[in-house]
């Protein structure tokens, strides 16, 4: 009643020797297959070093390269040898030279002895597994693969395409249903010998010789034919990255591996001295007898794969610089942009930051230096307010700002006077919330004391810029959450839009605004607009402002009192 | 890439290699221990001039990390650097009095040494004031990184230059030999970097950090490049084309992911800003041997007279590589 171990070895022979001794010392017969590509001058000392151990045998050497039949042939030979020479073996454990037993071998023996008829082999049909690399799932069983994927990629791809075009399909031998799974399994003598002594084995072997990556499908498929009880999982902890390459364990994984309760792990970095020392020489076996539970390791590695394929959105750095459209969101967090508000209200920034609790900056994109909240010259991440540095890379300025302050919502003012370099970037950014009071840029013009000719020119310029920005916001590519009011609309009932904007920011749960910002006094603004019209410049972004003596806001009530902005009661 | 571009880049690369071959005559060996280099050794290459005070810690740092052999080009040092290095068992030293500028800022010499000794080795090309950090560098030796890169069939590994500076004036804390320079220059800028893509050579062009913030705030396009690819599985057909910022063939420059993911990357902690810097900047300005007519040193010179404080309220204090990873200055990629 014992476990036999088949080891497929091709590098790090010193470590393989150590592990073979470990298995053997626990009373497991071991058969080692060493890749025929290993040069003799390295193989011979390895073999001689193990001569003093009685239970270790070497099987016929095959040449094994990734994804080829050699690995299956090697496994077959080694298993035959193992079963022939060791009649007492009940389970055969297939492992590699870079596998490391994590729990005492005794525990594995007990575990398997308690499940004498169970085959531990991961085995699923092609339609059920998402992890095939290269887009070949079912086709790996119906096409031919004479070229190496690793070294003859072009020929490989061409031949696959050629077969698809021609409509070539191989016949799958009768009686088997292709299954896939991890290469590392543990089968019972019954199942394994049935596979090896199958009367149709020649036919199967001939078929699988041309299947792609037969080492992940030969035993997985045939075990389905014979096994009485398959437990579709591998006893070997082995994780693959997004390219299908195994993750490697290092010294700093020691605690993780200890807590995983798995029997065997691969692949171990050959120089991970601490791991080998801890698991091969600790007689204690600090772990309790529990079911394997690799959950934590799974999480770490799947996080790594996600980082490699998706990355942290909003981050631009030396090893993540997505092409346009592949950023997964231009920025990393939500932020709000206000255009026209600070023109209309006094101390809008102060009010907004009191109301919502987020960090509210002034005009970040000019004109002039960026106005960071609190008038700081430098903020998080040592991002400076200098106009020259900002205009050097405005887009990076925006993404850096949002990335550096992640965890705290940012809001800032924008205007047609500012650099428009990021206008489209913000419009296309799903994280942006953009609120515009169109035409409000005219208020500072009206309040300024400049010659009308200059004002008229400036008004025309700003109007053109703002309408381009609004076009961007309304374009089909825009993904930002956009609210646009004309100034006339806004001034008519200012609280409702403010309430909407603050609600959308979702910062405070309070349902209604308790404090209102003070609107500037711009009596006579309607007349100002009319003057612009009279001069031949048509200000249309403000909406319909009446030209009467006063203006809609602050409007006087019939009794002569100035009307206050009112709150909408829900 | 069209065939014309491919041809041009190939020609450029061959020209660089030709230059390296020609300039090898400028080097004379002080101590050549390259025979000691074994098959899978990790090699470090460096050009230096008058860096004696930094060398002991530099060598210790990289020995600890697992560099097996150092190859130095000494550009006419007068402070005993050459003699010190020649006395180290794992160093090979060549010396030259030729012009630093005319050898493309030392790259011709380094390209030659790489071609001659670096073939099929992992080669780290750093200056004596640059300290390489990579993911897990506190628990895994460099051999682990190189083996992993080999397994993933990655040939080059990027490490952005991160300028470190002290808090307070540069001259306030004198550096003494053997000291960890990060004890003094332990601050850095975490998030003011800008990136442009160089479509010709395929590399990124990163600028920013304290040098852009203080010295080039009026003319940011002239700020120095911070992108570096210091660790390469070398082949004798490769060539560094512009310092260690980019290589040819240009596939080696593709150290970043274009489709939203993150590749693994490290950082080079650049400890230029110590008390030794003021004297150095003066000397280099006089020699006029640096990039872009030494405009960098001219800018330094102007500001340094005021003994500036590079530190600001939002400077970040260096802790370890994990901090850099979280800040997004480097990445573990899919190495876990």
PDB file of C-alpha atoms in Angstrom, chain A residues 150 241-243 245 247-248 250-253 269-271 300-301 304-305 307-312 315-323 326-327 359 376 378-384 386 388-389 392-393 396 400 403-404 406, chain B residues 139-141 143-144 147-148 151 153 158-160 189-195 204 206-207 212-213 217-218 220-221 255-263 265-266 312-314 325-336:
ATOM      1  CA  UNK A 150       7.576  28.171 -29.329  1.00  0.00           C
ATOM      2  CA  UNK A 241      -0.115  33.293 -15.546  1.00  0.00           C
ATOM      3  CA  UNK A 242      -2.018  34.907 -18.365  1.00  0.00           C
ATOM      4  CA  UNK A 243       0.378  33.501 -20.935  1.00  0.00           C
ATOM      5  CA  UNK A 245       3.429  29.958 -17.962  1.00  0.00           C
ATOM      6  CA  UNK A 247       4.085  31.051 -11.600  1.00  0.00           C
ATOM      7  CA  UNK A 248       7.244  30.511  -9.609  1.00  0.00           C
ATOM      8  CA  UNK A 250      10.254  32.063  -3.912  1.00  0.00           C
ATOM      9  CA  UNK A 251      11.482  32.254  -0.348  1.00  0.00           C
ATOM     10  CA  UNK A 252       9.018  34.965   0.529  1.00  0.00           C
ATOM     11  CA  UNK A 253       6.122  32.625  -0.279  1.00  0.00           C
ATOM     12  CA  UNK A 269      12.735  28.593  -7.988  1.00  0.00           C
ATOM     13  CA  UNK A 270      15.819  26.330  -7.741  1.00  0.00           C
ATOM     14  CA  UNK A 271      17.677  28.837  -5.566  1.00  0.00           C
ATOM     15  CA  UNK A 300      -2.404  36.652  -5.150  1.00  0.00           C
ATOM     16  CA  UNK A 301      -1.753  35.141  -8.533  1.00  0.00           C
ATOM     17  CA  UNK A 304      -1.015  39.529 -10.558  1.00  0.00           C
ATOM     18  CA  UNK A 305      -2.579  38.422 -13.820  1.00  0.00           C
ATOM     19  CA  UNK A 307      -2.468  43.736 -12.950  1.00  0.00           C
ATOM     20  CA  UNK A 308      -0.588  42.518 -15.980  1.00  0.00           C
ATOM     21  CA  UNK A 309      -3.592  42.536 -18.298  1.00  0.00           C
ATOM     22  CA  UNK A 310      -5.802  45.354 -16.996  1.00  0.00           C
ATOM     23  CA  UNK A 311      -3.533  47.467 -14.841  1.00  0.00           C
ATOM     24  CA  UNK A 312      -4.487  50.327 -12.572  1.00  0.00           C
ATOM     25  CA  UNK A 315      -2.018  55.386 -13.990  1.00  0.00           C
ATOM     26  CA  UNK A 316       0.529  56.341 -16.625  1.00  0.00           C
ATOM     27  CA  UNK A 317       4.038  55.199 -15.943  1.00  0.00           C
ATOM     28  CA  UNK A 318       7.138  53.623 -17.408  1.00  0.00           C
ATOM     29  CA  UNK A 319       5.541  50.218 -17.871  1.00  0.00           C
ATOM     30  CA  UNK A 320       1.919  51.221 -18.421  1.00  0.00           C
ATOM     31  CA  UNK A 321       1.341  53.630 -21.238  1.00  0.00           C
ATOM     32  CA  UNK A 322      -1.865  52.638 -22.991  1.00  0.00           C
ATOM     33  CA  UNK A 323      -2.715  53.649 -26.499  1.00  0.00           C
ATOM     34  CA  UNK A 326      -7.111  51.410 -24.158  1.00  0.00           C
ATOM     35  CA  UNK A 327      -6.671  53.286 -20.895  1.00  0.00           C
ATOM     36  CA  UNK A 359     -11.244  69.531  -2.494  1.00  0.00           C
ATOM     37  CA  UNK A 376      -0.824  76.157  -2.573  1.00  0.00           C
ATOM     38  CA  UNK A 378       2.543  72.568  -4.953  1.00  0.00           C
ATOM     39  CA  UNK A 379       0.135  69.771  -4.128  1.00  0.00           C
ATOM     40  CA  UNK A 380       0.083  65.991  -3.714  1.00  0.00           C
ATOM     41  CA  UNK A 381       2.807  64.200  -5.564  1.00  0.00           C
ATOM     42  CA  UNK A 382       4.816  67.433  -5.770  1.00  0.00           C
ATOM     43  CA  UNK A 383       2.701  68.564  -8.684  1.00  0.00           C
ATOM     44  CA  UNK A 384       3.432  72.247  -9.217  1.00  0.00           C
ATOM     45  CA  UNK A 386       3.598  76.569 -12.699  1.00  0.00           C
ATOM     46  CA  UNK A 388       4.889  76.341 -18.075  1.00  0.00           C
ATOM     47  CA  UNK A 389       5.024  72.890 -16.510  1.00  0.00           C
ATOM     48  CA  UNK A 392       4.077  71.236 -21.172  1.00  0.00           C
ATOM     49  CA  UNK A 393       1.741  68.259 -20.720  1.00  0.00           C
ATOM     50  CA  UNK A 396      -0.567  64.407 -17.782  1.00  0.00           C
ATOM     51  CA  UNK A 400      -1.418  63.118 -12.316  1.00  0.00           C
ATOM     52  CA  UNK A 403      -3.997  59.867  -9.519  1.00  0.00           C
ATOM     53  CA  UNK A 404      -2.076  61.686  -6.781  1.00  0.00           C
ATOM     54  CA  UNK A 406      -7.017  59.274  -5.201  1.00  0.00           C
TER      55      UNK A 406
ATOM     56  CA  UNK B 139      13.497  39.200  -0.497  1.00  0.00           C
ATOM     57  CA  UNK B 140      14.670  37.925  -3.867  1.00  0.00           C
ATOM     58  CA  UNK B 141      18.137  38.285  -5.383  1.00  0.00           C
ATOM     59  CA  UNK B 143      19.126  36.135 -10.163  1.00  0.00           C
ATOM     60  CA  UNK B 144      15.471  35.462  -9.348  1.00  0.00           C
ATOM     61  CA  UNK B 147      15.454  33.832 -14.232  1.00  0.00           C
ATOM     62  CA  UNK B 148      11.872  35.012 -14.237  1.00  0.00           C
ATOM     63  CA  UNK B 151      11.166  32.258 -18.318  1.00  0.00           C
ATOM     64  CA  UNK B 153      11.116  35.540 -22.647  1.00  0.00           C
ATOM     65  CA  UNK B 158      12.990  49.181 -17.437  1.00  0.00           C
ATOM     66  CA  UNK B 159      13.792  51.165 -14.329  1.00  0.00           C
ATOM     67  CA  UNK B 160      12.823  54.786 -14.245  1.00  0.00           C
ATOM     68  CA  UNK B 189       8.696  63.472  -6.113  1.00  0.00           C
ATOM     69  CA  UNK B 190       5.879  60.978  -6.347  1.00  0.00           C
ATOM     70  CA  UNK B 191       3.566  62.174  -9.060  1.00  0.00           C
ATOM     71  CA  UNK B 192       4.677  64.942 -11.383  1.00  0.00           C
ATOM     72  CA  UNK B 193       6.014  62.953 -14.296  1.00  0.00           C
ATOM     73  CA  UNK B 194       5.089  63.426 -17.915  1.00  0.00           C
ATOM     74  CA  UNK B 195       5.406  60.826 -20.627  1.00  0.00           C
ATOM     75  CA  UNK B 204       8.888  56.324 -23.790  1.00  0.00           C
ATOM     76  CA  UNK B 206       9.683  60.476 -19.279  1.00  0.00           C
ATOM     77  CA  UNK B 207      10.399  63.842 -17.699  1.00  0.00           C
ATOM     78  CA  UNK B 212      12.070  69.691 -13.867  1.00  0.00           C
ATOM     79  CA  UNK B 213      10.276  71.270 -10.925  1.00  0.00           C
ATOM     80  CA  UNK B 217      10.352  75.091 -14.737  1.00  0.00           C
ATOM     81  CA  UNK B 218      10.613  77.734 -17.437  1.00  0.00           C
ATOM     82  CA  UNK B 220      10.339  71.975 -19.499  1.00  0.00           C
ATOM     83  CA  UNK B 221      11.148  70.497 -22.897  1.00  0.00           C
ATOM     84  CA  UNK B 255       9.138  47.708 -21.879  1.00  0.00           C
ATOM     85  CA  UNK B 256       5.628  49.097 -21.391  1.00  0.00           C
ATOM     86  CA  UNK B 257       2.199  47.703 -22.103  1.00  0.00           C
ATOM     87  CA  UNK B 258       0.148  49.511 -24.722  1.00  0.00           C
ATOM     88  CA  UNK B 259      -3.157  47.810 -24.048  1.00  0.00           C
ATOM     89  CA  UNK B 260      -3.887  48.914 -20.521  1.00  0.00           C
ATOM     90  CA  UNK B 261      -1.890  46.345 -18.574  1.00  0.00           C
ATOM     91  CA  UNK B 262       1.225  46.842 -16.510  1.00  0.00           C
ATOM     92  CA  UNK B 263       4.527  45.190 -17.217  1.00  0.00           C
ATOM     93  CA  UNK B 265       9.424  47.469 -13.902  1.00  0.00           C
ATOM     94  CA  UNK B 266      11.828  48.834 -11.328  1.00  0.00           C
ATOM     95  CA  UNK B 312       8.807  70.659  -0.684  1.00  0.00           C
ATOM     96  CA  UNK B 313       5.836  69.958   1.545  1.00  0.00           C
ATOM     97  CA  UNK B 314       4.603  67.198  -0.733  1.00  0.00           C
ATOM     98  CA  UNK B 325       4.772  50.202  -6.373  1.00  0.00           C
ATOM     99  CA  UNK B 326       1.755  51.648  -4.597  1.00  0.00           C
ATOM    100  CA  UNK B 327       2.562  55.155  -5.789  1.00  0.00           C
ATOM    101  CA  UNK B 328       2.624  53.830  -9.329  1.00  0.00           C
ATOM    102  CA  UNK B 329       6.267  54.599 -10.060  1.00  0.00           C
ATOM    103  CA  UNK B 330       7.079  50.969 -10.698  1.00  0.00           C
ATOM    104  CA  UNK B 331       5.099  47.776 -11.037  1.00  0.00           C
ATOM    105  CA  UNK B 332       5.198  44.111 -10.131  1.00  0.00           C
ATOM    106  CA  UNK B 333       3.488  43.277 -13.395  1.00  0.00           C
ATOM    107  CA  UNK B 334       2.511  39.622 -13.221  1.00  0.00           C
ATOM    108  CA  UNK B 335       5.425  38.663 -11.034  1.00  0.00           C
ATOM    109  CA  UNK B 336       3.998  37.597  -7.732  1.00  0.00           C
TER     110      UNK B 336
END
